[in-house]
mmCIF file of C-alpha atoms in Angstrom:
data_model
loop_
_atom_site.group_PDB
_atom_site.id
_atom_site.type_symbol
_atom_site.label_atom_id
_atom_site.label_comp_id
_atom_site.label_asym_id
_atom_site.label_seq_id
_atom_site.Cartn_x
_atom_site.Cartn_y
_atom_site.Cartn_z
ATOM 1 C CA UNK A 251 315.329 4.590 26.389
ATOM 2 C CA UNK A 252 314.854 2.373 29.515
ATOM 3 C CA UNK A 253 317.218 1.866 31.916
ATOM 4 C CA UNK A 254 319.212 -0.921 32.523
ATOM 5 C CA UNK A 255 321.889 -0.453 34.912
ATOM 6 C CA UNK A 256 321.125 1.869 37.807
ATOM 7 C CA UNK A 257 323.138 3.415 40.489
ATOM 8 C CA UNK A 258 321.304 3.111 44.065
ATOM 9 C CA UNK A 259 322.491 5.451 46.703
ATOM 10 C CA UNK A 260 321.807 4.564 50.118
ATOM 11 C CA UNK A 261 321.907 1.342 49.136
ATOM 12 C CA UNK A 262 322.912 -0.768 52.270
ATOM 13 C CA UNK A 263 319.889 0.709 54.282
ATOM 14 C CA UNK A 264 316.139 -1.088 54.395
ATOM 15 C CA UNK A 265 314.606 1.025 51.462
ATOM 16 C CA UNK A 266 317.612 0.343 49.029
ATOM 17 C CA UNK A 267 318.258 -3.370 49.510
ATOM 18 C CA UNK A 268 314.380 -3.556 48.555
ATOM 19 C CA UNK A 269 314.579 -1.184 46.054
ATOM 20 C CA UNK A 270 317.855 -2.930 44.994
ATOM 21 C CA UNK A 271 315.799 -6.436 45.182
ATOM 22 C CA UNK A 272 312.691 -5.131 42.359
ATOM 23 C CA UNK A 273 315.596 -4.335 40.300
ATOM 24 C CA UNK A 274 317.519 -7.403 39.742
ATOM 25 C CA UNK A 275 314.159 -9.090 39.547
ATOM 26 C CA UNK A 276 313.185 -7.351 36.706
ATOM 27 C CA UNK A 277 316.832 -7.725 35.152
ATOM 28 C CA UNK A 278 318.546 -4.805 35.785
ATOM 29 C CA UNK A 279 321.855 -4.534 36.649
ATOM 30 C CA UNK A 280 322.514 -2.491 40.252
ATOM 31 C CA UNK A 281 325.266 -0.271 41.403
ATOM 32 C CA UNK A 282 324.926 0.097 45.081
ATOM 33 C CA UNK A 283 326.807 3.263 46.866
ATOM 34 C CA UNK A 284 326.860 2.663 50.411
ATOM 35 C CA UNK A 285 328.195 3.605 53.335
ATOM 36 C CA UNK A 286 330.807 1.249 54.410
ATOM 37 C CA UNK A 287 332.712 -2.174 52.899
ATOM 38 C CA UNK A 288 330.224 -3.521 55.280
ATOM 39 C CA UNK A 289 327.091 -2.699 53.841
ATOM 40 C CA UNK A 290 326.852 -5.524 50.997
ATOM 41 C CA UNK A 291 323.787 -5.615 48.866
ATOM 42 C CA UNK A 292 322.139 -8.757 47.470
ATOM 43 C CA UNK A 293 322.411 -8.946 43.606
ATOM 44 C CA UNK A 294 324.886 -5.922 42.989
ATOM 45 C CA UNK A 295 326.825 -5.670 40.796
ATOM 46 C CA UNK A 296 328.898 -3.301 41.920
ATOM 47 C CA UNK A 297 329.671 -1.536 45.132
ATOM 48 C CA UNK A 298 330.745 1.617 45.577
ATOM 49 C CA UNK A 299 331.763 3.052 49.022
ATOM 50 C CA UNK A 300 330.781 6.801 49.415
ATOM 51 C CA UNK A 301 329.921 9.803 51.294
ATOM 52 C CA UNK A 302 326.237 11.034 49.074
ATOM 53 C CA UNK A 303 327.822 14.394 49.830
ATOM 54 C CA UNK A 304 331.165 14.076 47.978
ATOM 55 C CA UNK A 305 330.706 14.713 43.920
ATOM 56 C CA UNK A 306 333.665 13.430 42.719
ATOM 57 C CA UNK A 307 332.246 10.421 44.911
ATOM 58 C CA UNK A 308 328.962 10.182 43.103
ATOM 59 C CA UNK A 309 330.444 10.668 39.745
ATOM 60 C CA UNK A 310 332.321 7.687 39.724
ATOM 61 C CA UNK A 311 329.498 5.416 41.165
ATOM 62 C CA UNK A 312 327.133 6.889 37.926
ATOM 63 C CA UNK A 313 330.029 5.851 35.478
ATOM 64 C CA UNK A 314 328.042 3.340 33.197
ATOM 65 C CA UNK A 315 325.128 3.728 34.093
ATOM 66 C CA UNK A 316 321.656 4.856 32.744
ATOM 67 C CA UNK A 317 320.082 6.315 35.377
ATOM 68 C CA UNK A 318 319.943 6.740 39.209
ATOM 69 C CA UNK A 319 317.492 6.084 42.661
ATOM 70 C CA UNK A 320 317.983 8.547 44.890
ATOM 71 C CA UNK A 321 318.076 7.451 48.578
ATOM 72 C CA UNK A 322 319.438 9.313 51.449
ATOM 73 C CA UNK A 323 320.153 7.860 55.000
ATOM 74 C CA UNK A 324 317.005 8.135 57.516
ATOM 75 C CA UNK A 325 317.000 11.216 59.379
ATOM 76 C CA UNK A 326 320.119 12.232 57.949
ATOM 77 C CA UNK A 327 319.789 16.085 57.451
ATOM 78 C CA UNK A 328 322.176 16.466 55.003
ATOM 79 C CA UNK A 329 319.568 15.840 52.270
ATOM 80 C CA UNK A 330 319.942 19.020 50.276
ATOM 81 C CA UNK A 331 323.713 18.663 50.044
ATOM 82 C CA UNK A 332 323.121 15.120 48.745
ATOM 83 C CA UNK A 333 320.659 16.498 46.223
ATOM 84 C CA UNK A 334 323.359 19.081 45.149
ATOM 85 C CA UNK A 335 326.244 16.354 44.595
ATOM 86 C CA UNK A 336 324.221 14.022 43.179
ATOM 87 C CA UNK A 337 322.349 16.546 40.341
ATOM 88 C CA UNK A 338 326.227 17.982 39.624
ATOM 89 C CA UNK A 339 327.435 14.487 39.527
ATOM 90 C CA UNK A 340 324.873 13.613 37.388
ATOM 91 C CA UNK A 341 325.361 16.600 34.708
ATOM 92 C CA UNK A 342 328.725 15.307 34.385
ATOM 93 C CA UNK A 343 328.523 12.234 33.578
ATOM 94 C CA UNK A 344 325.473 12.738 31.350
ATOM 95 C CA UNK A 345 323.387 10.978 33.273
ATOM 96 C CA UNK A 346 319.572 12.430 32.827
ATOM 97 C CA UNK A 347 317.199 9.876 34.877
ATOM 98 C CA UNK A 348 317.052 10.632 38.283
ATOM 99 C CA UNK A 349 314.225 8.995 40.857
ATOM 100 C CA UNK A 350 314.363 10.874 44.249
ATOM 101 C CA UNK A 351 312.861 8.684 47.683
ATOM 102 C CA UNK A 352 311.447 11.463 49.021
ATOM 103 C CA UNK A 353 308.515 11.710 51.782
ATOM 104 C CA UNK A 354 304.960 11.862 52.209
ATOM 105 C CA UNK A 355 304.059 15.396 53.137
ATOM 106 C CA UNK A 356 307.107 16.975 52.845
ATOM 107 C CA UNK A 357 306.003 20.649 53.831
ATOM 108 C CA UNK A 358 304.986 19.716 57.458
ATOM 109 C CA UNK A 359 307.596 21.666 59.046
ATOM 110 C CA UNK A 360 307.054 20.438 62.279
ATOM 111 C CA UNK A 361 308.818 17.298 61.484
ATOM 112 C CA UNK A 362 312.459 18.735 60.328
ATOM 113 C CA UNK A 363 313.161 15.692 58.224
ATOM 114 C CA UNK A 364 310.378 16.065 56.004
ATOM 115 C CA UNK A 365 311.598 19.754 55.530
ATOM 116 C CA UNK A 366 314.952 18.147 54.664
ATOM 117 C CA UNK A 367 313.169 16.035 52.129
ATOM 118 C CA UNK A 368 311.001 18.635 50.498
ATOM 119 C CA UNK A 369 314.533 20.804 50.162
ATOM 120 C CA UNK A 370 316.325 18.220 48.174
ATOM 121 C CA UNK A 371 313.138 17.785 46.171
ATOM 122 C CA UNK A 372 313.531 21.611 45.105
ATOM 123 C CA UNK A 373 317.267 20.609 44.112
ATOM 124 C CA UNK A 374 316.010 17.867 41.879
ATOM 125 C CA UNK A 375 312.810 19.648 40.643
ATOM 126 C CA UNK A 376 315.004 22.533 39.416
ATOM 127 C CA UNK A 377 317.776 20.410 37.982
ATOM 128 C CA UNK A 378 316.498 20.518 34.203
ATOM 129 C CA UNK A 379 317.194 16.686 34.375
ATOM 130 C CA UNK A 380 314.491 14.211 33.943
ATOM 131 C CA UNK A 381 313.273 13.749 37.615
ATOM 132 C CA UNK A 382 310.512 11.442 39.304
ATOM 133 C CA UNK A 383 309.731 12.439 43.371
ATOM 134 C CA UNK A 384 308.367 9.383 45.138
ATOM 135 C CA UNK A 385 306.296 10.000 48.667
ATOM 136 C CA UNK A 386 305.924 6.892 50.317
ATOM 137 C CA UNK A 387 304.153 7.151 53.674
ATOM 138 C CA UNK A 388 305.576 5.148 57.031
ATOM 139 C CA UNK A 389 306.711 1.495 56.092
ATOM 140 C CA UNK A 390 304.232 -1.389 57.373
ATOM 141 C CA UNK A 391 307.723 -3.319 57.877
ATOM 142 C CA UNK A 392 308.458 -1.117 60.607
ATOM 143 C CA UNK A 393 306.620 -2.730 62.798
ATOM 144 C CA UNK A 394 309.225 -5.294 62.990
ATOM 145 C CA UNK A 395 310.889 -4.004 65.395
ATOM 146 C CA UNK A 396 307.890 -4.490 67.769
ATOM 147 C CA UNK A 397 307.486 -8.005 67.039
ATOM 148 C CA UNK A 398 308.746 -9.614 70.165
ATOM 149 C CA UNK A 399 306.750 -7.201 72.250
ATOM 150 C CA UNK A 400 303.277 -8.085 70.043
ATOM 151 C CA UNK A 401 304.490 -11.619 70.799
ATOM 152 C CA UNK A 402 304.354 -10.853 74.490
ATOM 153 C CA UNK A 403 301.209 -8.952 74.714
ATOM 154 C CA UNK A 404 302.277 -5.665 74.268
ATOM 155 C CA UNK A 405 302.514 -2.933 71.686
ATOM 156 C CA UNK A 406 304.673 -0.079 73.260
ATOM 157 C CA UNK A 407 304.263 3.141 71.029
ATOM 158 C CA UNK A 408 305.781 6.345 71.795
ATOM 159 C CA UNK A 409 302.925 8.148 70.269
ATOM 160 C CA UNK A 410 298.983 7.875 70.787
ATOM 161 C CA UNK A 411 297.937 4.446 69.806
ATOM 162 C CA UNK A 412 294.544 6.001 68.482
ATOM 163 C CA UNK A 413 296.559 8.281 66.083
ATOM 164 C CA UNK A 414 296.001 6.946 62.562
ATOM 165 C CA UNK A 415 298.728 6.339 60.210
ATOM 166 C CA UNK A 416 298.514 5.079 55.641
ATOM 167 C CA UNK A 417 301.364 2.694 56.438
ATOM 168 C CA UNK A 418 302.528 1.377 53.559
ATOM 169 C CA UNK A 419 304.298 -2.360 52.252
ATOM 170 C CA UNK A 420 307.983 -1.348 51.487
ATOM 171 C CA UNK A 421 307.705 -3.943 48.694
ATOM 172 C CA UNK A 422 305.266 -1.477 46.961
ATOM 173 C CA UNK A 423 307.288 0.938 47.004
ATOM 174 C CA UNK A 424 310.468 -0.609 45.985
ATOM 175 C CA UNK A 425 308.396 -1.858 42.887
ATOM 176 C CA UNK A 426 307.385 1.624 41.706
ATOM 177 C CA UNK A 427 310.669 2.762 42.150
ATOM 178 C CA UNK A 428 311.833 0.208 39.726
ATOM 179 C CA UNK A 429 309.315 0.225 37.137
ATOM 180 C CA UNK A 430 309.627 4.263 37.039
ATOM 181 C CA UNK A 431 313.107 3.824 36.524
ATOM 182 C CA UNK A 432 312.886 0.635 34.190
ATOM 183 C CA UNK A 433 309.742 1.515 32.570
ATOM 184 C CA UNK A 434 310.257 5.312 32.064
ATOM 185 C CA UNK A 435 307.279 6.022 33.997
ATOM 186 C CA UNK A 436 306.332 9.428 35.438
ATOM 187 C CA UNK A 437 309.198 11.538 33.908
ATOM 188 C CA UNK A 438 308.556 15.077 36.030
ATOM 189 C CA UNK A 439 305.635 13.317 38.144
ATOM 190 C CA UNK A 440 305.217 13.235 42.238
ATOM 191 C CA UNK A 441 303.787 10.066 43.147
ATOM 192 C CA UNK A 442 302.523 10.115 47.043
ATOM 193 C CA UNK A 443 302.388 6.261 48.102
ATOM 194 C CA UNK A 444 300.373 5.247 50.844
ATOM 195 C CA UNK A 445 299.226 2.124 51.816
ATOM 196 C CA UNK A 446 295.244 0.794 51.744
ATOM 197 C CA UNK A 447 294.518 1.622 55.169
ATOM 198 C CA UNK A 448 294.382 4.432 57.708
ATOM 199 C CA UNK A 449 295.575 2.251 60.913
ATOM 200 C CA UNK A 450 296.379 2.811 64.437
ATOM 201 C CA UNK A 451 298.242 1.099 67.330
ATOM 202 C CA UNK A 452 294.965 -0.217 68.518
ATOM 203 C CA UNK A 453 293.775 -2.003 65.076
ATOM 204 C CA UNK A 454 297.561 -3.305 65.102
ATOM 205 C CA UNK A 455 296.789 -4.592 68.577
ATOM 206 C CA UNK A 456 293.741 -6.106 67.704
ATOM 207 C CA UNK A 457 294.637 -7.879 64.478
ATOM 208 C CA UNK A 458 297.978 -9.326 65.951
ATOM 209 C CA UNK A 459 295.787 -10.923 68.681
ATOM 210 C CA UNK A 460 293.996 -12.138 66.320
ATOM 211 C CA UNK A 461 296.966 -13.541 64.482
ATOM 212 C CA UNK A 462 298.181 -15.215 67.182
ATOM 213 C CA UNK A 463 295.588 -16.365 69.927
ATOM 214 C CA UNK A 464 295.563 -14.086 72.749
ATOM 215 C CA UNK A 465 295.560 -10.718 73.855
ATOM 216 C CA UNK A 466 297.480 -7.867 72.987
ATOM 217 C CA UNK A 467 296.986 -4.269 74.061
ATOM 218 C CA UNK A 468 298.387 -0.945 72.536
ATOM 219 C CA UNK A 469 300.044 1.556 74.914
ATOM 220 C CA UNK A 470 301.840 4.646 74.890
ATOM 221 C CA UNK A 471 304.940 5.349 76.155
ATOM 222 C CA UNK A 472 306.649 8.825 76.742
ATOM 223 C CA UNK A 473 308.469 9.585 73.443
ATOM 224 C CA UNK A 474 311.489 10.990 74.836
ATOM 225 C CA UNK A 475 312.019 7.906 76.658
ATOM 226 C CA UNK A 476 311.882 6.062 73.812
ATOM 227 C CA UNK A 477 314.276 7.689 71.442
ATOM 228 C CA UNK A 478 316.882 7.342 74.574
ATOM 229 C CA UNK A 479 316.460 4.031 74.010
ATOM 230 C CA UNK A 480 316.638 4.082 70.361
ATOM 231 C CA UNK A 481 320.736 4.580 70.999
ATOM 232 C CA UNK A 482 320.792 7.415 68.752
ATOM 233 C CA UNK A 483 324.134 9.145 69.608
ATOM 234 C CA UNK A 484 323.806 12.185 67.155
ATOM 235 C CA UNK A 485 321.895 15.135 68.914
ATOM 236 C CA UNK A 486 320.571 16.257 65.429
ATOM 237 C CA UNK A 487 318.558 13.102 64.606
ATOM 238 C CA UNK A 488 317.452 12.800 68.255
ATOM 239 C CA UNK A 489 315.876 15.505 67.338
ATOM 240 C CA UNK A 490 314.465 15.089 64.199
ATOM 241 C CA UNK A 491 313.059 11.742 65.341
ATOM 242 C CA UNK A 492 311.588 12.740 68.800
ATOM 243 C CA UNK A 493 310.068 15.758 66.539
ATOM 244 C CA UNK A 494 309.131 13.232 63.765
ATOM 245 C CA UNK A 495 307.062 11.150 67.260
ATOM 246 C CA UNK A 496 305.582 14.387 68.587
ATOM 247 C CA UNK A 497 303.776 15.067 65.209
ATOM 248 C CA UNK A 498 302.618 11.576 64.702
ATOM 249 C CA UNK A 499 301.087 11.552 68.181
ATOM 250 C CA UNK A 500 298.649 14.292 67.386
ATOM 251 C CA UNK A 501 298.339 13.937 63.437
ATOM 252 C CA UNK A 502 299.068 10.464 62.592
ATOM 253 C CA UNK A 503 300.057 10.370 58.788
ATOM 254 C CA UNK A 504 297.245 10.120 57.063
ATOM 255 C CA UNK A 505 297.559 9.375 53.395
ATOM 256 C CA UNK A 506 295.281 8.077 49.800
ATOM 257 C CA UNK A 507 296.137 4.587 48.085
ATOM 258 C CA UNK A 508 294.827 5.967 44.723
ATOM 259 C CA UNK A 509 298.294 6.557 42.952
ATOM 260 C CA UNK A 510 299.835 3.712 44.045
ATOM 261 C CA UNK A 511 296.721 0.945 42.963
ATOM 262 C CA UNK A 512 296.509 3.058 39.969
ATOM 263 C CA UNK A 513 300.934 2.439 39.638
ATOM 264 C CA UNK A 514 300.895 -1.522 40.530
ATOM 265 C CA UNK A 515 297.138 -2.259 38.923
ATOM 266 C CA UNK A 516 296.389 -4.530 42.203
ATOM 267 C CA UNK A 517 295.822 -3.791 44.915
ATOM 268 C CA UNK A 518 298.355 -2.343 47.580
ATOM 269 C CA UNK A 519 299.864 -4.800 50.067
ATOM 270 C CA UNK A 520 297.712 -4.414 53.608
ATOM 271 C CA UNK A 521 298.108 -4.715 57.308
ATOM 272 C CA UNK A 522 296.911 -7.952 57.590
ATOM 273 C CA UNK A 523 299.478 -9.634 55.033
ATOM 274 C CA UNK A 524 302.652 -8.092 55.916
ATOM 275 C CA UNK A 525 301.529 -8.313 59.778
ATOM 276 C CA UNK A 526 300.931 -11.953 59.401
ATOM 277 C CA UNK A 527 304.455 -12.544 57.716
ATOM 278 C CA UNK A 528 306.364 -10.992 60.681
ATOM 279 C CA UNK A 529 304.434 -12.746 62.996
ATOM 280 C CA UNK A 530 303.861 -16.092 61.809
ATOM 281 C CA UNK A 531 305.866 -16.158 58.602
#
């Protein structure tokens, strides 16, 4: 039976409020567990404020509801334990549809928070429940954070700007994620999502010069510098991010666009398009 009304955990972060978005679009009704009162979510209709960790928690946000997306905080490390509540949560409630956001590559242990991911994917795997594992490569909408420095001639990487990367449109993957869940689509499938494109700093350079007029140049700058900046107070995910930079400055993360053309039947949103929309709207 498809779902209709689906718990989102994580909710309140960038990958659930799009996630939450492809939903409601396609009529279903969201339950959105986030963080704090703070954290409201377009179009839910419910919130529920939670620790991912705490079952009782978890149980309560499921109440109603036919099946749930999976989403923990970015770099979190706790991702196992989450996997744990949420899969015991879910068995007792009687909830069977489960969607975990997940990571592409999840066994590069260089990068601790893939390992994280590719830990609560063993949770969910084993779980006996009916289980989908989505891999979606580095979000294309990340480079919004870089737009004012693109707009004045500069894109500042703390990683090799040759290094290659399958970035992919977070719209793409939020509208998997809702048509696995809505549709009943790959019940005990992995489905790796990467964008169209292998790109690096420099083509990201180049095309928003292009874009807007003039010159911009790519540049690296030292990584630990960087996540200094970042304001990341928690020692752990200092670590997991400046480990998360150190791997993509020698490996990029490459990745194949053939699962997710094959999910949407078009194809995937590129570079150019989601570039042009935080630079020039």
């Amino acid at each position: 039976m498809a779902a209709t009304r689906v718990l989102v955990t994580g909710a309140g972060g960038k990958t659930g409020r799009a996630v939450a978005r492809a939903l409601t679009a396609r009529g279903a009704e969201v339950v959105a567990l986030v963080r704090s009162r703070q954290h409201r979510v377009d179009g839910a209709v419910e919130h529920v404020v939670a620790d991912q960790r705490e079952r009782g928690a978890v149980m309560r946000a499921l109440a109603g509801t036919d099946a749930v997306i999976a989403i923990a905080p970015n770099l979190a490390g706790q991702d196992r334990e989450m996997a744990l509540a949420l899969v015991a949560a879910c068995r007792s409630v009687g909830v069977e549809r489960v969607v975990l956001h997940s990571v592409v590559h999840p066994q590069l242990t260089a990068m601790p928070h893939h390992t994280d991911k590719a830990r609560a994917e063993e949770v969910v795997i084993d779980s006996g429940l009916d289980w989908t594992v989505l891999q979606p490569n580095a979000y294309l909408q990340n480079l919004a954070a870089y737009v004012p420095a693109l707009l004045a001639g500069r894109l500042r990487l703390p990683y090799d700007p040759t290094a290659r990367s399958a970035m992919v449109d977070l719209a793409d993957v939020a509208e998997v994620a809702a048509r696995v869940v809505l549709e009943g689509l790959a019940h005990h499938g992995t489905l790796e999502l990467s964008g169209p494109d292998e790109v690096s700093g420099d083509d990201i350079a180049r095309l928003a010069g292009r874009l807007l007029g003039r010159d911009v140049v790519a540049e690296r700058i030292d990584p630990e510098a960087f996540v200094v900046g970042a304001g990341i107070t928690d020692r752990d995910r200092r670590g997991r991010l400046l480990a998360m930079l150190r791997h993509y400055d020698r490996h990029g993360s490459p990745g194949d666009a053939t699962v997710l053309r094959a999910l949407l039947g078009r194809a995937p949103g590129a570079l150019e398009a989601v570039l042009g929309r935080l630079l020039v709207g």
